PDB file of C-alpha atoms and ligand atoms in Angstrom:
ATOM      1  CA  MET A   2       0.026   0.657  -0.402  1.00 61.00           C
ATOM      2  CA  ALA A   3       3.083   2.305   1.145  1.00 69.00           C
ATOM      3  CA  HIS A   4       4.125   1.859  -2.312  1.00 70.00           C
ATOM      4  CA  SER A   5       1.297   3.325  -4.606  1.00 68.00           C
ATOM      5  CA  LEU A   6       0.870   7.115  -2.312  1.00 73.00           C
ATOM      6  CA  ILE A   7       5.139   6.816  -2.937  1.00 82.00           C
ATOM      7  CA  LYS A   8       6.626   8.482  -5.827  1.00 84.00           C
ATOM      8  CA  CYS A   9       9.984   9.037  -7.818  1.00 87.00           C
ATOM      9  CA  ASP A  10      11.704  12.102  -8.394  1.00 85.00           C
ATOM     10  CA  LEU A  11      14.295  11.070 -10.838  1.00 84.00           C
ATOM     11  CA  GLY A  12      18.104  12.486 -10.565  1.00 85.00           C
ATOM     12  CA  ASN A  13      20.642  10.502 -12.062  1.00 86.00           C
ATOM     13  CA  GLY A  14      18.296   7.231 -11.933  1.00 87.00           C
ATOM     14  CA  GLU A  15      20.455   5.046 -10.443  1.00 89.00           C
ATOM     15  CA  ARG A  16      18.311   4.014  -6.933  1.00 90.00           C
ATOM     16  CA  ALA A  17      14.711   4.332  -9.384  1.00 91.00           C
ATOM     17  CA  SER A  18      13.397   0.745 -10.309  1.00 93.00           C
ATOM     18  CA  PHE A  19      12.829   1.230 -14.331  1.00 91.00           C
ATOM     19  CA  TRP A  20       9.823  -1.129 -13.725  1.00 92.00           C
ATOM     20  CA  TYR A  21       8.345  -0.617 -10.274  1.00 91.00           C
ATOM     21  CA  ASP A  22       8.685   3.326  -9.138  1.00 90.00           C
ATOM     22  CA  ALA A  23       6.452   5.713  -9.773  1.00 87.00           C
ATOM     23  CA  TRP A  24       9.325   8.103 -11.803  1.00 86.00           C
ATOM     24  CA  CYS A  25       7.272   9.153 -14.483  1.00 78.00           C
ATOM     25  CA  HIS A  26       3.529  10.489 -14.428  1.00 67.00           C
ATOM     26  CA  LEU A  27       2.321   7.199 -16.092  1.00 70.00           C
ATOM     27  CA  GLY A  28       3.106   5.666 -12.565  1.00 75.00           C
ATOM     28  CA  PRO A  29       4.901   2.459 -12.691  1.00 84.00           C
ATOM     29  CA  LEU A  30       5.515   0.624 -16.155  1.00 85.00           C
ATOM     30  CA  ILE A  31       4.709  -2.700 -14.801  1.00 86.00           C
ATOM     31  CA  ASN A  32       1.315  -1.339 -14.371  1.00 79.00           C
ATOM     32  CA  LEU A  33       1.164  -0.375 -18.005  1.00 75.00           C
ATOM     33  CA  THR A  34       2.226  -3.265 -19.458  1.00 77.00           C
ATOM     34  CA  GLY A  35       1.220  -6.295 -17.107  1.00 79.00           C
ATOM     35  CA  ASN A  36       3.488  -9.149 -14.911  1.00 86.00           C
ATOM     36  CA  ASP A  37       4.809 -10.224 -18.188  1.00 86.00           C
ATOM     37  CA  GLY A  38       6.465  -6.687 -18.861  1.00 85.00           C
ATOM     38  CA  PRO A  39      10.331  -7.094 -17.841  1.00 90.00           C
ATOM     39  CA  VAL A  40      10.257 -10.436 -20.191  1.00 89.00           C
ATOM     40  CA  ARG A  41       7.887  -9.541 -22.835  1.00 83.00           C
ATOM     41  CA  PHE A  42       9.718  -5.958 -23.472  1.00 84.00           C
ATOM     42  CA  GLY A  43      13.263  -7.557 -23.107  1.00 85.00           C
ATOM     43  CA  ILE A  44      14.422  -5.581 -20.357  1.00 88.00           C
ATOM     44  CA  SER A  45      15.363  -7.479 -16.767  1.00 91.00           C
ATOM     45  CA  SER A  46      13.046  -6.444 -13.655  1.00 91.00           C
ATOM     46  CA  GLN A  47      15.761  -5.891 -11.766  1.00 93.00           C
ATOM     47  CA  LEU A  48      16.662  -2.770 -13.938  1.00 92.00           C
ATOM     48  CA  SER A  49      17.193   1.186 -12.365  1.00 92.00           C
ATOM     49  CA  VAL A  50      16.433   3.722 -14.337  1.00 90.00           C
ATOM     50  CA  ALA A  51      19.914   4.701 -14.617  1.00 88.00           C
ATOM     51  CA  ASP A  52      20.877   0.778 -16.185  1.00 89.00           C
ATOM     52  CA  ALA A  53      18.132   1.726 -18.734  1.00 88.00           C
ATOM     53  CA  CYS A  54      20.288   4.662 -20.640  1.00 86.00           C
ATOM     54  CA  GLU A  55      23.831   4.847 -21.601  1.00 83.00           C
ATOM     55  CA  GLY A  56      24.856   8.617 -21.107  1.00 75.00           C
ATOM     56  CA  ASN A  57      21.585  10.850 -21.522  1.00 73.00           C
ATOM     57  CA  ILE A  58      19.771   8.446 -24.372  1.00 79.00           C
ATOM     58  CA  TRP A  59      17.559   5.016 -23.972  1.00 83.00           C
ATOM     59  CA  HIS A  60      19.088   1.839 -24.074  1.00 85.00           C
ATOM     60  CA  LEU A  61      16.575  -0.615 -24.582  1.00 85.00           C
ATOM     61  CA  PRO A  62      15.945  -3.471 -27.187  1.00 85.00           C
ATOM     62  CA  SER A  63      14.664  -2.775 -30.467  1.00 84.00           C
ATOM     63  CA  PRO A  64      10.739  -2.482 -30.362  1.00 81.00           C
ATOM     64  CA  ARG A  65       8.710  -5.816 -31.706  1.00 81.00           C
ATOM     65  CA  SER A  66       5.207  -4.861 -31.391  1.00 79.00           C
ATOM     66  CA  ASP A  67       3.268  -1.704 -31.519  1.00 74.00           C
ATOM     67  CA  GLN A  68       3.105  -1.041 -27.422  1.00 74.00           C
ATOM     68  CA  GLU A  69       6.794  -1.564 -27.300  1.00 78.00           C
ATOM     69  CA  ARG A  70       7.332   1.192 -30.378  1.00 77.00           C
ATOM     70  CA  GLU A  71       5.057   3.314 -28.083  1.00 75.00           C
ATOM     71  CA  LEU A  72       6.049   2.498 -25.123  1.00 77.00           C
ATOM     72  CA  HIS A  73       9.605   3.604 -26.843  1.00 79.00           C
ATOM     73  CA  SER A  74       8.037   6.825 -28.372  1.00 73.00           C
ATOM     74  CA  PHE A  75       7.161   7.868 -24.997  1.00 72.00           C
ATOM     75  CA  LEU A  76      10.052   7.588 -23.228  1.00 77.00           C
ATOM     76  CA  ASP A  77      12.155   9.040 -26.167  1.00 72.00           C
ATOM     77  CA  MET A  78      10.185  12.248 -26.140  1.00 64.00           C
ATOM     78  CA  PHE A  79       9.293  12.849 -22.615  1.00 57.00           C
ATOM     79  CA  PHE A  80      12.368  12.119 -20.574  1.00 62.00           C
ATOM     80  CA  SER A  81      15.835  12.752 -20.355  1.00 61.00           C
ATOM     81  CA  ILE A  82      18.313  11.144 -17.655  1.00 66.00           C
ATOM     82  CA  ARG A  83      20.595  13.744 -16.486  1.00 71.00           C
ATOM     83  CA  PRO A  84      23.758  11.565 -15.232  1.00 69.00           C
ATOM     84  CA  ASP A  85      25.133  14.238 -13.598  1.00 76.00           C
ATOM     85  CA  ALA A  86      21.804  15.156 -11.580  1.00 79.00           C
ATOM     86  CA  GLY A  87      21.841  14.408  -7.800  1.00 84.00           C
ATOM     87  CA  ILE A  88      20.102  10.659  -7.029  1.00 86.00           C
ATOM     88  CA  ASP A  89      17.157   9.853  -7.023  1.00 86.00           C
ATOM     89  CA  CYS A  90      14.390  10.778  -3.969  1.00 86.00           C
ATOM     90  CA  TYR A  91      11.213   9.715  -3.402  1.00 86.00           C
ATOM     91  CA  LYS A  92       7.935  11.622  -2.328  1.00 82.00           C
ATOM     92  CA  GLU A  93       4.322  11.138  -1.310  1.00 75.00           C
ATOM     93  CA  ARG A  94       2.421  10.828  -4.056  1.00 69.00           C
ATOM     94  CA  SER A  95      -0.412  13.985  -4.927  1.00 63.00           C
ATOM     95  CA  ASN A  96      -3.842  12.625  -4.542  1.00 60.00           C
ATOM     96  CA  ILE A  97      -5.096   9.973  -6.912  1.00 60.00           C
ATOM     97  CA  LYS A  98      -6.674  12.183  -9.862  1.00 70.00           C
ATOM     98  CA  GLU A  99     -10.055  11.901 -10.336  1.00 73.00           C
ATOM     99  CA  TRP A 100      -9.733  10.550 -13.844  1.00 79.00           C
ATOM    100  CA  SER A 101      -7.461   7.429 -12.784  1.00 81.00           C
ATOM    101  CA  SER A 102     -10.502   5.291 -12.413  1.00 81.00           C
ATOM    102  CA  LEU A 103     -11.021   5.328 -15.679  1.00 84.00           C
ATOM    103  CA  ILE A 104      -7.480   4.096 -16.733  1.00 86.00           C
ATOM    104  CA  TRP A 105      -6.594   1.733 -14.409  1.00 82.00           C
ATOM    105  CA  PHE A 106      -9.629  -0.741 -13.098  1.00 83.00           C
ATOM    106  CA  LYS A 107      -9.555  -4.340 -13.079  1.00 81.00           C
ATOM    107  CA  GLY A 108      -9.840  -5.647 -16.615  1.00 82.00           C
ATOM    108  CA  ALA A 109      -8.635  -2.993 -18.648  1.00 86.00           C
ATOM    109  CA  THR A 110      -6.370  -4.350 -21.638  1.00 86.00           C
ATOM    110  CA  PRO A 111      -2.760  -3.135 -20.613  1.00 84.00           C
ATOM    111  CA  LYS A 112      -2.326  -1.353 -24.487  1.00 87.00           C
ATOM    112  CA  HIS A 113      -5.307   0.167 -24.457  1.00 91.00           C
ATOM    113  CA  ALA A 114      -5.394   1.737 -21.269  1.00 90.00           C
ATOM    114  CA  PHE A 115      -1.746   3.256 -21.902  1.00 88.00           C
ATOM    115  CA  ILE A 116      -2.544   4.704 -24.592  1.00 91.00           C
ATOM    116  CA  MET A 117      -6.133   6.313 -23.425  1.00 92.00           C
ATOM    117  CA  TRP A 118      -3.600   7.777 -20.217  1.00 89.00           C
ATOM    118  CA  VAL A 119      -1.595   9.294 -22.251  1.00 88.00           C
ATOM    119  CA  ALA A 120      -4.065  11.115 -24.516  1.00 91.00           C
ATOM    120  CA  TYR A 121      -5.967  12.035 -21.369  1.00 88.00           C
ATOM    121  CA  LEU A 122      -2.781  13.616 -20.439  1.00 85.00           C
ATOM    122  CA  HIS A 123      -2.324  15.589 -23.941  1.00 86.00           C
ATOM    123  CA  ARG A 124       0.371  14.384 -24.556  1.00 86.00           C
ATOM    124  CA  LEU A 125       0.287  12.011 -27.550  1.00 90.00           C
ATOM    125  CA  PRO A 126       2.911  13.284 -30.427  1.00 89.00           C
ATOM    126  CA  THR A 127      -0.504  14.612 -31.965  1.00 91.00           C
ATOM    127  CA  ARG A 128       0.866  17.676 -34.460  1.00 92.00           C
ATOM    128  CA  ASP A 129      -0.178  20.530 -32.780  1.00 91.00           C
ATOM    129  CA  ARG A 130       2.017  19.272 -29.834  1.00 88.00           C
ATOM    130  CA  LEU A 131       4.559  19.024 -32.580  1.00 86.00           C
ATOM    131  CA  HIS A 132       4.768  22.195 -33.724  1.00 86.00           C
ATOM    132  CA  ALA A 133       4.700  24.024 -29.847  1.00 83.00           C
ATOM    133  CA  TRP A 134       7.713  21.825 -30.306  1.00 81.00           C
ATOM    134  CA  GLY A 135       9.436  23.819 -32.964  1.00 84.00           C
ATOM    135  CA  ILE A 136       9.604  20.913 -35.264  1.00 82.00           C
ATOM    136  CA  SER A 137       8.816  21.667 -38.310  1.00 85.00           C
ATOM    137  CA  THR A 138       5.497  20.436 -39.381  1.00 85.00           C
ATOM    138  CA  PRO A 139       1.921  21.110 -40.858  1.00 89.00           C
ATOM    139  CA  THR A 140      -0.572  21.389 -37.616  1.00 91.00           C
ATOM    140  CA  SER A 141      -3.505  20.946 -40.089  1.00 92.00           C
ATOM    141  CA  CYS A 142      -5.559  17.389 -38.701  1.00 90.00           C
ATOM    142  CA  CYS A 143      -3.740  14.221 -40.630  1.00 85.00           C
ATOM    143  CA  ILE A 144      -6.985  12.650 -41.650  1.00 84.00           C
ATOM    144  CA  CYS A 145      -9.231  15.726 -42.215  1.00 85.00           C
ATOM    145  CA  SER A 146      -7.041  19.116 -42.895  1.00 86.00           C
ATOM    146  CA  ALA A 147     -10.246  20.772 -42.145  1.00 88.00           C
ATOM    147  CA  SER A 148      -8.874  21.884 -38.018  1.00 91.00           C
ATOM    148  CA  GLU A 149      -5.835  21.824 -36.233  1.00 93.00           C
ATOM    149  CA  GLU A 150      -4.536  18.498 -35.130  1.00 93.00           C
ATOM    150  CA  SER A 151      -5.442  18.524 -31.472  1.00 94.00           C
ATOM    151  CA  HIS A 152      -5.971  15.987 -28.905  1.00 94.00           C
ATOM    152  CA  VAL A 153      -9.407  16.612 -28.485  1.00 93.00           C
ATOM    153  CA  HIS A 154      -9.984  17.186 -32.023  1.00 94.00           C
ATOM    154  CA  LEU A 155      -9.079  13.743 -33.259  1.00 93.00           C
ATOM    155  CA  PHE A 156     -10.640  11.348 -30.287  1.00 94.00           C
ATOM    156  CA  LEU A 157     -13.851  13.954 -29.424  1.00 92.00           C
ATOM    157  CA  ARG A 158     -14.840  16.168 -31.787  1.00 90.00           C
ATOM    158  CA  TYR A 159     -13.538  15.011 -34.599  1.00 89.00           C
ATOM    159  CA  PRO A 160     -16.714  13.881 -37.175  1.00 88.00           C
ATOM    160  CA  PHE A 161     -15.311  10.851 -37.704  1.00 88.00           C
ATOM    161  CA  SER A 162     -14.602  10.381 -34.945  1.00 90.00           C
ATOM    162  CA  LYS A 163     -18.127  11.564 -33.455  1.00 91.00           C
ATOM    163  CA  GLN A 164     -19.553   8.931 -35.609  1.00 91.00           C
ATOM    164  CA  VAL A 165     -17.387   6.499 -34.238  1.00 91.00           C
ATOM    165  CA  TRP A 166     -18.417   7.151 -30.716  1.00 92.00           C
ATOM    166  CA  SER A 167     -22.265   7.602 -31.937  1.00 92.00           C
ATOM    167  CA  ARG A 168     -22.442   4.284 -33.120  1.00 91.00           C
ATOM    168  CA  VAL A 169     -20.243   2.659 -30.042  1.00 90.00           C
ATOM    169  CA  GLN A 170     -22.822   4.244 -27.448  1.00 91.00           C
ATOM    170  CA  SER A 171     -25.845   2.664 -30.394  1.00 91.00           C
ATOM    171  CA  HIS A 172     -24.727  -0.291 -30.046  1.00 89.00           C
ATOM    172  CA  LEU A 173     -25.007  -0.347 -25.935  1.00 88.00           C
ATOM    173  CA  ARG A 174     -27.859   1.156 -26.595  1.00 88.00           C
ATOM    174  CA  LEU A 175     -27.990   3.858 -25.081  1.00 87.00           C
ATOM    175  CA  ARG A 176     -28.606   7.613 -26.333  1.00 85.00           C
ATOM    176  CA  PRO A 177     -25.605   8.755 -28.466  1.00 83.00           C
ATOM    177  CA  LEU A 178     -24.281  12.123 -26.412  1.00 85.00           C
ATOM    178  CA  ALA A 179     -21.384  14.346 -28.680  1.00 84.00           C
ATOM    179  CA  PHE A 180     -18.113  14.749 -26.342  1.00 86.00           C
ATOM    180  CA  HIS A 181     -16.667  17.908 -26.210  1.00 85.00           C
ATOM    181  CA  THR A 182     -14.319  18.139 -23.088  1.00 87.00           C
ATOM    182  CA  TRP A 183     -12.417  14.869 -21.262  1.00 86.00           C
ATOM    183  CA  PRO A 184     -14.342  15.516 -17.990  1.00 85.00           C
ATOM    184  CA  SER A 185     -17.360  15.111 -20.435  1.00 87.00           C
ATOM    185  CA  LEU A 186     -16.562  11.553 -21.706  1.00 88.00           C
ATOM    186  CA  LEU A 187     -15.431  10.716 -17.736  1.00 86.00           C
ATOM    187  CA  ALA A 188     -18.851  12.259 -16.347  1.00 86.00           C
ATOM    188  CA  TRP A 189     -20.523   9.491 -19.330  1.00 88.00           C
ATOM    189  CA  THR A 190     -17.895   6.911 -18.190  1.00 88.00           C
ATOM    190  CA  LYS A 191     -19.310   6.925 -14.636  1.00 85.00           C
ATOM    191  CA  ILE A 192     -23.261   6.693 -15.162  1.00 84.00           C
ATOM    192  CA  LYS A 193     -25.209   3.731 -13.998  1.00 81.00           C
ATOM    193  CA  SER A 194     -26.817   1.611 -16.068  1.00 82.00           C
ATOM    194  CA  ASP A 195     -28.129  -2.188 -16.608  1.00 82.00           C
ATOM    195  CA  LEU A 196     -27.401  -1.968 -20.020  1.00 81.00           C
ATOM    196  CA  ALA A 197     -23.943  -0.670 -19.628  1.00 85.00           C
ATOM    197  CA  PRO A 198     -22.162  -0.598 -16.707  1.00 86.00           C
ATOM    198  CA  PRO A 199     -19.179   1.242 -15.936  1.00 87.00           C
ATOM    199  CA  ILE A 200     -16.983  -1.083 -16.704  1.00 88.00           C
ATOM    200  CA  ILE A 201     -18.464  -1.730 -20.332  1.00 89.00           C
ATOM    201  CA  ARG A 202     -18.165   2.357 -20.492  1.00 91.00           C
ATOM    202  CA  LYS A 203     -14.829   2.360 -19.782  1.00 92.00           C
ATOM    203  CA  LEU A 204     -13.713  -0.699 -22.073  1.00 92.00           C
ATOM    204  CA  ALA A 205     -15.188   0.904 -24.604  1.00 92.00           C
ATOM    205  CA  CYS A 206     -14.036   4.662 -23.843  1.00 93.00           C
ATOM    206  CA  GLN A 207     -10.274   3.082 -24.065  1.00 94.00           C
ATOM    207  CA  ALA A 208     -10.785   1.173 -27.374  1.00 94.00           C
ATOM    208  CA  VAL A 209     -12.256   3.771 -29.153  1.00 94.00           C
ATOM    209  CA  VAL A 210      -9.198   6.650 -28.032  1.00 95.00           C
ATOM    210  CA  TYR A 211      -6.588   3.812 -28.882  1.00 95.00           C
ATOM    211  CA  HIS A 212      -7.809   2.665 -32.209  1.00 93.00           C
ATOM    212  CA  LEU A 213      -8.763   6.264 -32.778  1.00 93.00           C
ATOM    213  CA  TRP A 214      -5.104   6.952 -32.358  1.00 94.00           C
ATOM    214  CA  LYS A 215      -3.980   3.463 -34.534  1.00 91.00           C
ATOM    215  CA  LEU A 216      -6.273   5.051 -37.425  1.00 90.00           C
ATOM    216  CA  ARG A 217      -4.663   8.288 -37.457  1.00 91.00           C
ATOM    217  CA  ASN A 218      -1.351   6.104 -37.576  1.00 90.00           C
ATOM    218  CA  THR A 219      -1.692   3.953 -39.780  1.00 88.00           C
ATOM    219  CA  ILE A 220      -3.737   6.931 -42.058  1.00 86.00           C
ATOM    220  CA  LEU A 221      -0.494   9.421 -41.455  1.00 86.00           C
ATOM    221  CA  HIS A 222       2.752   6.831 -41.799  1.00 85.00           C
ATOM    222  CA  ASN A 223       0.504   4.265 -44.776  1.00 85.00           C
ATOM    223  CA  GLN A 224      -1.831   6.516 -46.172  1.00 80.00           C
ATOM    224  CA  VAL A 225      -4.357   4.252 -45.794  1.00 79.00           C
ATOM    225  CA  LEU A 226      -8.591   5.388 -45.137  1.00 77.00           C
ATOM    226  CA  PHE A 227     -10.620   3.635 -43.523  1.00 76.00           C
ATOM    227  CA  SER A 228     -14.644   4.409 -42.627  1.00 82.00           C
ATOM    228  CA  PRO A 229     -16.481   4.764 -39.531  1.00 81.00           C
ATOM    229  CA  THR A 230     -18.115   1.324 -40.152  1.00 85.00           C
ATOM    230  CA  ALA A 231     -14.404  -0.375 -40.089  1.00 86.00           C
ATOM    231  CA  ALA A 232     -13.090   1.009 -37.397  1.00 85.00           C
ATOM    232  CA  TYR A 233     -16.308   0.603 -35.178  1.00 87.00           C
ATOM    233  CA  GLN A 234     -16.479  -3.128 -36.222  1.00 89.00           C
ATOM    234  CA  GLU A 235     -12.531  -3.707 -35.072  1.00 89.00           C
ATOM    235  CA  ILE A 236     -13.247  -1.935 -31.973  1.00 89.00           C
ATOM    236  CA  VAL A 237     -16.739  -3.793 -31.413  1.00 89.00           C
ATOM    237  CA  THR A 238     -14.787  -7.297 -31.952  1.00 91.00           C
ATOM    238  CA  GLU A 239     -12.440  -6.468 -29.875  1.00 89.00           C
ATOM    239  CA  ILE A 240     -14.569  -5.635 -26.780  1.00 87.00           C
ATOM    240  CA  ARG A 241     -16.038  -8.729 -27.109  1.00 89.00           C
ATOM    241  CA  ASN A 242     -12.920 -10.425 -27.263  1.00 88.00           C
ATOM    242  CA  THR A 243     -11.980  -9.011 -24.207  1.00 85.00           C
ATOM    243  CA  ILE A 244     -15.273  -9.507 -22.175  1.00 85.00           C
ATOM    244  CA  ASP A 245     -15.450 -13.047 -23.911  1.00 87.00           C
ATOM    245  CA  ALA A 246     -11.846 -13.665 -22.380  1.00 83.00           C
ATOM    246  CA  ARG A 247     -12.700 -11.937 -18.756  1.00 77.00           C
ATOM    247  CA  LYS A 248     -15.729 -13.685 -18.385  1.00 75.00           C
ATOM    248  CA  SER A 249     -15.373 -15.383 -15.513  1.00 66.00           C
TER     249      SER A 249
HETATM  250 ZN1   ZN B 305      -9.454  16.448 -38.371  1.00 53.78          ZN
END
């Protein structure tokens, strides 16, 4: 219990456990990947954060899955170790955020939870953020070009995303609601109903966000277009499989 209340302020990374300490705002990475993370990612469970770096760059095995690639790009973008910084310090974590229940719940699919978390924090490399970091790139949405590519646009307001949300809600036999902000989405997941209890809504939310991001990357990198129906079907199949796997 105490462990879950402690965060690590990263210094030179020599004390901080790569897998088990909350040294970044994602919390302990083991929570994202599940207990088999160290084996799957080929990164020893004993490693410190400093062990996973060489100088101030990450030194990790080449990624072999989408989840590994996401983790790598996340690590590359947001963290750098400074070997000359002082020792790592452990502190009490601030209060558990209200939205954490949308991300971490028993039965969540780790790769979906991971993207949901990063998206909720607006930390995915959307074009508006790349531009803000000084990277020369168009800021227009890479799917519709009609608006700036931001998190809210991609996941909530873009007509394609709205259609996916609306079809998923119809599938749950709920009145389709449009979400214009993350808090409104969060509020929706908490509504109690026999047709679609919060756990189903949360699984659906995470699957939609994950697939919209995957789709956006596919369009960007492979210039392949999808219909909202195809996206929706993939999401429904995935949620079905998740429920089947966890029926007990
Ligand atoms: Zn767009």
